Coordinates of C-alpha atoms in Angstrom, one line a residue:
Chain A
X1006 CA -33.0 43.3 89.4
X1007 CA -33.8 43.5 92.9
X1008 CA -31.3 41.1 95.0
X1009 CA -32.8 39.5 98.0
X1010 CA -31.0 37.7 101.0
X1011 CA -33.0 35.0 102.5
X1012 CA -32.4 33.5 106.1
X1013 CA -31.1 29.9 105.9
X1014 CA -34.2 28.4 106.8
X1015 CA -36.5 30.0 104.0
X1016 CA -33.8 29.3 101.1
X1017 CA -34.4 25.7 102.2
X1018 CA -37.9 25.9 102.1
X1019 CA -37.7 27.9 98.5
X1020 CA -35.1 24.9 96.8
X1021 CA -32.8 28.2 96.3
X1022 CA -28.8 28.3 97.2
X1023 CA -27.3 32.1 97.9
X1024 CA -29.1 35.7 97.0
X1025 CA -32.4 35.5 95.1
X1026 CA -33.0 38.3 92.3
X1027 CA -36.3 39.4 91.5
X1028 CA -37.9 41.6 89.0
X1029 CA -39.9 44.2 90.6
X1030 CA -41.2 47.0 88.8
X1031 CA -41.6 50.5 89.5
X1032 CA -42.1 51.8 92.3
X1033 CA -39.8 49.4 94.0
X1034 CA -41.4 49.3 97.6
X1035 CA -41.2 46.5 100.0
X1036 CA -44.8 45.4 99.6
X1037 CA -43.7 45.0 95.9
X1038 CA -40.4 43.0 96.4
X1039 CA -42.4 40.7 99.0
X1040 CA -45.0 40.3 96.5
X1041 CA -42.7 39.3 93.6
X1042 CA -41.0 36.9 96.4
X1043 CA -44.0 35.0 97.1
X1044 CA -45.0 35.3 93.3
X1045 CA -41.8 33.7 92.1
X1046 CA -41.7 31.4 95.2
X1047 CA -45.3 30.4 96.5
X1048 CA -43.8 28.3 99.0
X1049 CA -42.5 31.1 101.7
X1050 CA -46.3 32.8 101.5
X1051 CA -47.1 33.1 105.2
X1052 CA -43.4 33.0 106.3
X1053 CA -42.6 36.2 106.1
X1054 CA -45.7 38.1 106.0
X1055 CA -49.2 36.3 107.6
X1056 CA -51.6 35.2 105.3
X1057 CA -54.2 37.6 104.8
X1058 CA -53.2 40.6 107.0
X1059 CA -49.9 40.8 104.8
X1060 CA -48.7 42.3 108.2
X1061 CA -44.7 41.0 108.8
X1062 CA -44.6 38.4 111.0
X1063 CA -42.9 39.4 114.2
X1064 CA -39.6 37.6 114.3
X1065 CA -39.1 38.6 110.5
X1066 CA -36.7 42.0 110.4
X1067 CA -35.9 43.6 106.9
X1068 CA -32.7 45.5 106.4
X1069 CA -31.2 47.3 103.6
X1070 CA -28.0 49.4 103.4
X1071 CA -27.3 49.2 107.1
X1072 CA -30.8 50.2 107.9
X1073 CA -33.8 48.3 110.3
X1074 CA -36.4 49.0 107.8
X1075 CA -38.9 46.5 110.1
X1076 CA -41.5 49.2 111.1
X1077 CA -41.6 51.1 107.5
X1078 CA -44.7 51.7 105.9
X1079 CA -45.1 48.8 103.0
X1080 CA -45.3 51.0 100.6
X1081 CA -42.0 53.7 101.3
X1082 CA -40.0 53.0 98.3
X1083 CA -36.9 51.3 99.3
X1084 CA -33.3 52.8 99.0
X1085 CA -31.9 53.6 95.8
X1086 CA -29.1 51.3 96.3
X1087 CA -31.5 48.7 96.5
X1088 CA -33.3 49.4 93.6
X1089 CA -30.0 49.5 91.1
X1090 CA -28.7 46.7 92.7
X1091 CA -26.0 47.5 94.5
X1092 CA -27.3 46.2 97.9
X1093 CA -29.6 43.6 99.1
X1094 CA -32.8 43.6 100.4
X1095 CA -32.3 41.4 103.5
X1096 CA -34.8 39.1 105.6
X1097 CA -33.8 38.3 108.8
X1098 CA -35.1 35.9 110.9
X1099 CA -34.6 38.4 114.4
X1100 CA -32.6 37.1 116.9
X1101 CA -34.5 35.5 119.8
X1102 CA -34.4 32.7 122.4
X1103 CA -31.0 33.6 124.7
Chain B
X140 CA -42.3 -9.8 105.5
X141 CA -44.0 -7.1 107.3
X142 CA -42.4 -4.1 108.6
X143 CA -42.9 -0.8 110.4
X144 CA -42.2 2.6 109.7
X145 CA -42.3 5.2 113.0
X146 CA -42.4 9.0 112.6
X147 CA -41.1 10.6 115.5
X148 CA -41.7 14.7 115.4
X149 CA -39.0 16.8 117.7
X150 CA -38.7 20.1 118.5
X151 CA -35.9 20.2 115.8
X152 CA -36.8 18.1 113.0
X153 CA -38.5 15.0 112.2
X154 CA -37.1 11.3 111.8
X155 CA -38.6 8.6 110.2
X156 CA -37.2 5.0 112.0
X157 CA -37.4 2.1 110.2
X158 CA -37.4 -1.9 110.9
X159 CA -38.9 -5.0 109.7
X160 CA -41.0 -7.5 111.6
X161 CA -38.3 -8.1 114.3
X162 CA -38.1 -4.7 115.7
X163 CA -35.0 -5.5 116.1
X164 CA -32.6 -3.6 113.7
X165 CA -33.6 0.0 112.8
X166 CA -32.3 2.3 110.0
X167 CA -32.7 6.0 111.2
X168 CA -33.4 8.9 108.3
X169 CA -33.3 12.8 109.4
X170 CA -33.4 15.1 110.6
X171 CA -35.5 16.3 108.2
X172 CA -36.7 19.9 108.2
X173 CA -33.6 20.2 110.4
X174 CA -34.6 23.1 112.9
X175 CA -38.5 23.3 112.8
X176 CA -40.4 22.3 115.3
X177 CA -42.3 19.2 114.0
X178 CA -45.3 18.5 116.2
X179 CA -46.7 16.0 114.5
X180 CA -46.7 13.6 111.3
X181 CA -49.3 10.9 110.4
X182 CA -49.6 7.9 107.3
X183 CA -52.5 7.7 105.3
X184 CA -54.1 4.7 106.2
X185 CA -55.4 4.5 102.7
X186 CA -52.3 5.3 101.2
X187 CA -49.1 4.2 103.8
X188 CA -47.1 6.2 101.7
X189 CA -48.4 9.9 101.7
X190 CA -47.0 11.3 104.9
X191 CA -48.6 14.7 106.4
X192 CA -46.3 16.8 108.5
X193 CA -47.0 19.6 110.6
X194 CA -43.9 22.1 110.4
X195 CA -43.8 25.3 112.6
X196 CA -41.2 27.5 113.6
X197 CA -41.7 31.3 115.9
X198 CA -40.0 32.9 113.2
X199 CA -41.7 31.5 109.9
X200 CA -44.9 30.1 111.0
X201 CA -46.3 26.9 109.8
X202 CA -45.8 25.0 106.6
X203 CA -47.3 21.6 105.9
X204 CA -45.4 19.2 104.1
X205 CA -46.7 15.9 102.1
X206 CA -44.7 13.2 101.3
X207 CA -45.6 10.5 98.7
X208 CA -42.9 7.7 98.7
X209 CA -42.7 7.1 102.2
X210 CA -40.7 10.4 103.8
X211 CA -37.8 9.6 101.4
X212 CA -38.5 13.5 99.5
X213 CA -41.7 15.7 100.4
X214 CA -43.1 18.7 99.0
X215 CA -44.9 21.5 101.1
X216 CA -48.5 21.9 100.3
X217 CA -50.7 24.6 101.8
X218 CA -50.4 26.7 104.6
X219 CA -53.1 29.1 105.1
X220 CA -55.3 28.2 107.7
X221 CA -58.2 30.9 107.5
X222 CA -60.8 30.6 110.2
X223 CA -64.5 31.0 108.9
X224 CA -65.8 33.9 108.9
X225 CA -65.5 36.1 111.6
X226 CA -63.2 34.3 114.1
X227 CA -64.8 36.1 117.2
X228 CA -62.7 35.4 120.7
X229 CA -62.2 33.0 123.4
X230 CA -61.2 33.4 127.4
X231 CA -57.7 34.9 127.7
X232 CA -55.4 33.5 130.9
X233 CA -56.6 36.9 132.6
X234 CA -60.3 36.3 131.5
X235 CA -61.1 38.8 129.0
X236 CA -62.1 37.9 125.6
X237 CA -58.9 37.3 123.2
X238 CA -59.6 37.4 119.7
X239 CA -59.0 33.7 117.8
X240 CA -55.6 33.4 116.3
X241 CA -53.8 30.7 113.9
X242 CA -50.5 29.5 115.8
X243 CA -49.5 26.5 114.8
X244 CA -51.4 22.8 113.7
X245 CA -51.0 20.5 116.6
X246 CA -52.3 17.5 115.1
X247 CA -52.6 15.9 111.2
X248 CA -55.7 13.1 110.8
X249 CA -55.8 11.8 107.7
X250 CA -59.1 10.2 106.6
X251 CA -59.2 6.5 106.9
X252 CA -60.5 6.0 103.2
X253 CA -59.5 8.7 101.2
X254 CA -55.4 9.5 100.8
X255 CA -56.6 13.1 99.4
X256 CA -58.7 13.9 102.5
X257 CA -56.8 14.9 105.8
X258 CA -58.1 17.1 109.2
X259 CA -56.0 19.2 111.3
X260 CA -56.4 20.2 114.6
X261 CA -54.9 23.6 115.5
X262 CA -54.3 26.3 118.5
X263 CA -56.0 28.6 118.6
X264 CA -58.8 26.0 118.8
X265 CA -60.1 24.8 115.5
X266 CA -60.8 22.1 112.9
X267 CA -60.1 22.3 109.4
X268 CA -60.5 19.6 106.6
X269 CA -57.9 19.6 103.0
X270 CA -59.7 17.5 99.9
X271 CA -56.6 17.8 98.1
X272 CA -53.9 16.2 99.8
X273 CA -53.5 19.1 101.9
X274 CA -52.6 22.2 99.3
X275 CA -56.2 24.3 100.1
X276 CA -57.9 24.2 104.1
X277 CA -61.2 25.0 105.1
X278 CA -62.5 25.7 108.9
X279 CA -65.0 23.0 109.7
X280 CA -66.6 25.9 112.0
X281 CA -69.6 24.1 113.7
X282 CA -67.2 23.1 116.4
X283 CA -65.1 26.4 117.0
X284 CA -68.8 27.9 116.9
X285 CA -70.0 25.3 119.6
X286 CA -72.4 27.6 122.1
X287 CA -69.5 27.1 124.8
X288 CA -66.7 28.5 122.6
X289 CA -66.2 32.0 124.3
X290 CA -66.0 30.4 127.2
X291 CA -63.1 28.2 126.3
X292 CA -59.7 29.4 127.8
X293 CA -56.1 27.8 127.1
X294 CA -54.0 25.4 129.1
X295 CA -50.4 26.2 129.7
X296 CA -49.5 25.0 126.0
X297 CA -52.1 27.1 124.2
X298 CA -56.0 27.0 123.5
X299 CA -55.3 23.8 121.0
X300 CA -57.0 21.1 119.3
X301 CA -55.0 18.4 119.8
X302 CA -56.9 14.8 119.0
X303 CA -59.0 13.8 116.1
X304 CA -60.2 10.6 116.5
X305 CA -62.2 9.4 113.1
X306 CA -64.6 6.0 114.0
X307 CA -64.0 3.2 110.9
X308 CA -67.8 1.8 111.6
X309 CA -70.1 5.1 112.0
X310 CA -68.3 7.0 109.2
X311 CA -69.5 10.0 109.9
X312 CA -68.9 10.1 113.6
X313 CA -65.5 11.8 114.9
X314 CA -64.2 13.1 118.2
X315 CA -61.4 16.2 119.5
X316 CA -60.4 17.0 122.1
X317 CA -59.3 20.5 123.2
X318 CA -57.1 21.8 125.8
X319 CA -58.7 22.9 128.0
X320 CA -62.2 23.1 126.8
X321 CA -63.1 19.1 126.6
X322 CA -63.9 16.2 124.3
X323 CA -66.5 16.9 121.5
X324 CA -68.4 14.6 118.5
X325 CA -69.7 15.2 115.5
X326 CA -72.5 12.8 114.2
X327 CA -72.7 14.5 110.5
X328 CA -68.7 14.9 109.1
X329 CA -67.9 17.3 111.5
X330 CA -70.7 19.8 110.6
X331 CA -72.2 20.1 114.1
X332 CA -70.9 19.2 117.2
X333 CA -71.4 18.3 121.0
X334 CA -69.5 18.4 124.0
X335 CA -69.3 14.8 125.8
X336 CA -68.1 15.5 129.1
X337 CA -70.5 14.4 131.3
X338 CA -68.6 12.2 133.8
X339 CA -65.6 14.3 133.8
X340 CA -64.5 16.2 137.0
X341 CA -61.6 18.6 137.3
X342 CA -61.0 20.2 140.0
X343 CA -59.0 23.0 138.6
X344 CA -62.0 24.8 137.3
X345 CA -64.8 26.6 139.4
X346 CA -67.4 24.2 139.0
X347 CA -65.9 20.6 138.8
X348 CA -68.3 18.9 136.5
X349 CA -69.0 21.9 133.8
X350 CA -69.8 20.9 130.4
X351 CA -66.6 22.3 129.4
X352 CA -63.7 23.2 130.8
X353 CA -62.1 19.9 131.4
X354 CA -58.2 19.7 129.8
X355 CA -58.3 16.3 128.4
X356 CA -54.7 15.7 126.9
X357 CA -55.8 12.4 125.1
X358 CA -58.5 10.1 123.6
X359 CA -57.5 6.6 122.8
X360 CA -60.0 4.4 120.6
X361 CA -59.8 0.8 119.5
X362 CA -61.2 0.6 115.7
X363 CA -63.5 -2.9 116.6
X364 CA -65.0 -0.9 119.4
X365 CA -65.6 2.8 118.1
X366 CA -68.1 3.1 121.0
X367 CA -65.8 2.8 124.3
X368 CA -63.0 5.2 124.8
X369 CA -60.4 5.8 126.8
X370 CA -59.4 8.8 127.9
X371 CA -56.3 10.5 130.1
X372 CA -57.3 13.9 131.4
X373 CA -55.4 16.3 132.9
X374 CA -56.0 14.2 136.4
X375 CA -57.7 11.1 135.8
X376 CA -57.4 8.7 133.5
X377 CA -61.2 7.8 132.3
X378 CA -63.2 5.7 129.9
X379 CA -66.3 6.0 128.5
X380 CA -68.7 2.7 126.8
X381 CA -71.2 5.1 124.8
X382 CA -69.5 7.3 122.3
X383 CA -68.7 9.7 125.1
X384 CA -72.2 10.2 126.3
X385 CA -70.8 9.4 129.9
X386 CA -67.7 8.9 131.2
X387 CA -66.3 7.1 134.3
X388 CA -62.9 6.8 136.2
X389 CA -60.2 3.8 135.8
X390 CA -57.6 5.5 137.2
X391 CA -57.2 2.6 139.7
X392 CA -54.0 1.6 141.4
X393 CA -51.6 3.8 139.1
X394 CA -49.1 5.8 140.9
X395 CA -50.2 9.3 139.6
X396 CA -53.2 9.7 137.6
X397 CA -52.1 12.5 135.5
X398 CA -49.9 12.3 132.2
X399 CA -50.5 12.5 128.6
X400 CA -50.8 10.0 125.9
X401 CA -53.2 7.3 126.4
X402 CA -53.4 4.2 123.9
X403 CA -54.6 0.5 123.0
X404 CA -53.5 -2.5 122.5
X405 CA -53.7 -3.7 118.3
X406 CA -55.6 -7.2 119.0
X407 CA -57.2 -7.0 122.8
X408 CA -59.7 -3.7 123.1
X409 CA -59.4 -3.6 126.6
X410 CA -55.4 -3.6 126.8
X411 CA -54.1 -0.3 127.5
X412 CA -51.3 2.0 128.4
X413 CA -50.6 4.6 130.0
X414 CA -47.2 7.2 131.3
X415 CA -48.1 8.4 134.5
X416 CA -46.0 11.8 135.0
X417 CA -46.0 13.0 138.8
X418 CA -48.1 16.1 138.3
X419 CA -48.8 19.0 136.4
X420 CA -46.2 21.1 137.7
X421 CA -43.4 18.6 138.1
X422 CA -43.8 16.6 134.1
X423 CA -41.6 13.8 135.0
X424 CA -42.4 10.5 136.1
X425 CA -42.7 9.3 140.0
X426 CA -39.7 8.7 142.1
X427 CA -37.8 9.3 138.7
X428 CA -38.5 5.9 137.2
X429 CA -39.8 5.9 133.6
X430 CA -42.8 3.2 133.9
X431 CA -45.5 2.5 131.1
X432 CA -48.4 1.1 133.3
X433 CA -50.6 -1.4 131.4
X434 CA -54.0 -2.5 132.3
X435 CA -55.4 -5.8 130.8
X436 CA -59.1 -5.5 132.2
X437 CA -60.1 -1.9 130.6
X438 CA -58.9 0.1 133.2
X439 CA -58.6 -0.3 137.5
X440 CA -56.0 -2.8 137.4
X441 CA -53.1 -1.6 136.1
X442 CA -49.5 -3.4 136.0
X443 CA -46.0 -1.1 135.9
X444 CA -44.1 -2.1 132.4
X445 CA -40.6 -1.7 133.4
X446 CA -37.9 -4.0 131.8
X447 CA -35.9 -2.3 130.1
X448 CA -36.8 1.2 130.9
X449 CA -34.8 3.7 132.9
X450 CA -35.8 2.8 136.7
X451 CA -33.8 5.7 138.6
X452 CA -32.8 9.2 137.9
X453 CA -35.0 9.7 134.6
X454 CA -36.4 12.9 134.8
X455 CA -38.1 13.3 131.7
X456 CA -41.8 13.6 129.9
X457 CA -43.8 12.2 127.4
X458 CA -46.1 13.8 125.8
X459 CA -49.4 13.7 124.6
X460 CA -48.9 12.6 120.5
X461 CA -45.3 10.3 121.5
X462 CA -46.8 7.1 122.0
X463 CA -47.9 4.7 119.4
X464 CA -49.1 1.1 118.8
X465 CA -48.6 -1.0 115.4
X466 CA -50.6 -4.0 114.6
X467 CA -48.1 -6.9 114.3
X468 CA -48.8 -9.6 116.5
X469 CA -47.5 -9.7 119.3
X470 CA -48.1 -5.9 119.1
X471 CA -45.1 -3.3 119.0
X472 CA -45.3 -0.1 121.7
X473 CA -43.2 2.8 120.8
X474 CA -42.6 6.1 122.8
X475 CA -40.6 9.2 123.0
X476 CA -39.3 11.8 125.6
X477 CA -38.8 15.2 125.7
X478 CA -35.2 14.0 127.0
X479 CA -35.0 12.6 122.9
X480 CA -35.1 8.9 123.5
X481 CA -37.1 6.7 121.6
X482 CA -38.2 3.1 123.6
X483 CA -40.0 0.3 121.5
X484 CA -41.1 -2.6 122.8
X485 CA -41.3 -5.9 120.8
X486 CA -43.9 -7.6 122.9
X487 CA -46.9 -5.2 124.0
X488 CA -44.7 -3.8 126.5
X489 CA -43.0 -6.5 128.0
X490 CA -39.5 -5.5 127.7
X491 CA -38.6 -2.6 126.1
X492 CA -35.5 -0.4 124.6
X493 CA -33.8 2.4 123.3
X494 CA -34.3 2.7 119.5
X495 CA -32.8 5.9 119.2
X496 CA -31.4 8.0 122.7
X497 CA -30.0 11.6 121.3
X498 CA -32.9 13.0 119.3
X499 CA -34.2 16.6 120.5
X500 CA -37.2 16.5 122.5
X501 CA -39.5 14.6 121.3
X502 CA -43.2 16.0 120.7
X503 CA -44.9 13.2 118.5
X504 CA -44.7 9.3 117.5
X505 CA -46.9 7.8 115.0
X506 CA -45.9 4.2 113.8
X507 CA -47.4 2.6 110.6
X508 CA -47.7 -1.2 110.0
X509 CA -46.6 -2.1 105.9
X510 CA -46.9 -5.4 104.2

């Protein structure tokens, strides 16, 4: 299961309280985790990536095992330590505004 | 007893304030959607308890959310705002042409008959329609693909569509207004469309009396006389007697002729109120004193509205959605600042105060009249 940490504001929006866990098959990119995320919670579609373009919206950051993986290609598998689990994939909401 | 409901948008959250016929006591719920920016929220006048919200944020875009008992829960519905077809581009600040983009919905209508039908004016300029209480959006496009649309450029707060007005007698007729390309109308449901300027002169642009062009920050209509409008532009405040096909000044004796919202008294069509703001740089009302001017003779003739209000050292706006009307008799004015005070006044402006004080700035009021 892939874990997933949510900024505040989305895990409102979603009606979900902590990490979120997905179930993402192989390869586990981060189109694919994004996918399942919107999938399993149709609410955050066009929060994290615009509607249509799929592109990330630009205060949105994803990080994984201490890494900025913003500017990745969406489909560059993610870190093995994501995939088994042992670290979260993590949206960000980027910090802006002073 | 009748009572009142008011839905105040901030740039924080929205509130939903709450008193029966008096006015007098008010129960205050929120924040809700603590954090967004909440630019508008409108009742269903067929349905006074399905609520539309417009939620935005810079981080997470927009969401709209729909309430069904009255604000006390809400669900979000649909967000995707698609523009038809190929969205081609408008004037950019530096004039050269700047594709169309989705930023935010500026303003929810919902239709005056059916609770499942609701418009929504957005920036970058456009109009879309939801048949299904909001959950799927299409672009009514005749008006984004008006012949003067690449020439349309954005005010300082964005190329946006910020008024619908929907007439209750030719029920196909409507009006927007967009900031700053003009007022429009559609005759057929919003199919087609027409600018209705003609009247209207800004200096600001090159040629003062354009077709388009004109920032108009509000349009004001009373429902037993769909034909005359009201209108406060940029500079100017303006009415018109023939759906918009010309337009003349009433700007009058008021102190400054620019400001924002615009509106009209429930029972006498040619009561109306205005916020006059000292000018487009400053945003805050002359010599510091918050006056609502009211004319009772359709415009010329205005009289300052003061008791009550904050008459030295107030310093802040109101903007173009914050100011609403509900149909009790006498009539009940409410407004809100971008300082986060709420005013309502009792008696059609007579005397006014404070409803709430400490909200965060406050970008929309809507009031709804209940049994």
């Amino acid at each position: 299961m892939i874990r997933v940490v949510l900024p505040a504001h989305l895990r409102t929006l979603a009606g979900v309280e902590g990490e979120v866990t997905l179930d993402v098959g192989d390869p586990v990119t981060m189109r694919a985790v994004l996918d399942a995320l919107e999938a399993t919670y149709p609410t955050l579609r066009g929060t994290v990536r615009d509607h249509g373009t799929l592109r990330r919206r630009p205060f949105v950051r994803f990080f994984a095992c201490e890494q900025d993986l913003s500017h990745d290609e969406p489909d560059t598998p993610l870190p093995e330590d994501v995939v088994s689990g042992r670290e979260p994939f993590i949206v960000v909401g980027a910090m802006a505004g002073g | 007893m009748s009572s009142v409901r008011v839905l105040v948008g901030t740039k924080k959250g929205a509130f939903v304030l709450t008193s029966d016929g008096m006015r007098e006591q008010w129960d205050v719920s929120g924040p809700h959607f603590a954090g967004w920016e909440i630019y508008h929220l409108k009742g269903s006048p067929a349905e006074p308890n399905r609520l539309f919200a417009s939620q935005s944020s810079g981080w997470f875009g927009q969401q709209i959310q729909r309430s069904d008992d009255g604000g006390k829960t809400w669900e979000a519905v649909g967000n995707e705002f698609a523009y038809d077809g190929i969205a081609g581009t408008h004037q950019w600040y530096d004039g050269t042409q700047h594709p169309w983009e989705f930023a935010r919905v500026w303003h929810l209508e919902p239709s005056l008959t059916d609770p499942d039908t609701v418009y929504a004016g957005v920036e970058d300029a456009a109009l879309f329609r939801s048949r299904d209480g909001g959950r799927t959006w299409s672009e009514l496009s005749g008006l984004r693909k008006h012949t003067t649309g690449p020439s349309w450029q954005p005010g300082a707060g964005g190329l946006c569509l910020h008024t619908i007005v929907l007439d209750p007698v030719h029920e196909d007729r409507m009006f927007a207004a967009i900031s700053a390309a003009g007022a429009f109308r559609s005759d057929d449901a919003g199919e087609t469309w027409r600018a209705i300027n003609r009247g209207l002169r800004s200096e600001g642009i090159p040629d003062p009396d354009a077709e388009v062009g004109h920032c108009v920050h509000r349009i004001a209509m009373h429902p037993a006389r769909p034909d005359v409008l009201f209108m406060q532009k940029h500079w100017d405040v303006m009415r018109t007697d023939d759906a918009g096909d010309s337009w003349h000044e009433i700007s009058g004796n008021l102190p400054s002729d620019f400001g924002f919202p615009i509106g009209i008294h429930a029972h006498e069509p040619d009561t109306v109120y205005v916020v006059p703001i000292k000018s487009d740089s400053h945003h805050f009302p002359p010599d510091g004193r918050l006056r609502v001017y009211r004319s009772r003779s359709g415009g010329n003739e205005w009289e300052a509205l003061t008791d009550g209000l904050p008459q030295s050292d107030c310093y802040v706006n109101v903007l173009r959605d914050a100011m609403a009307i509900d149909s009790l008799d006498a009539c009940g004015i409410y407004f809100g600042t971008t300082g986060g005070q709420v005013y309502g006044s009792a008696d059609a402006g007579d005397t006014w105060r404070p409803i709430v004080r400490d909200l965060p700035a406050v970008l929309s009021v809507e009031v709804q009249t209940l049994p």
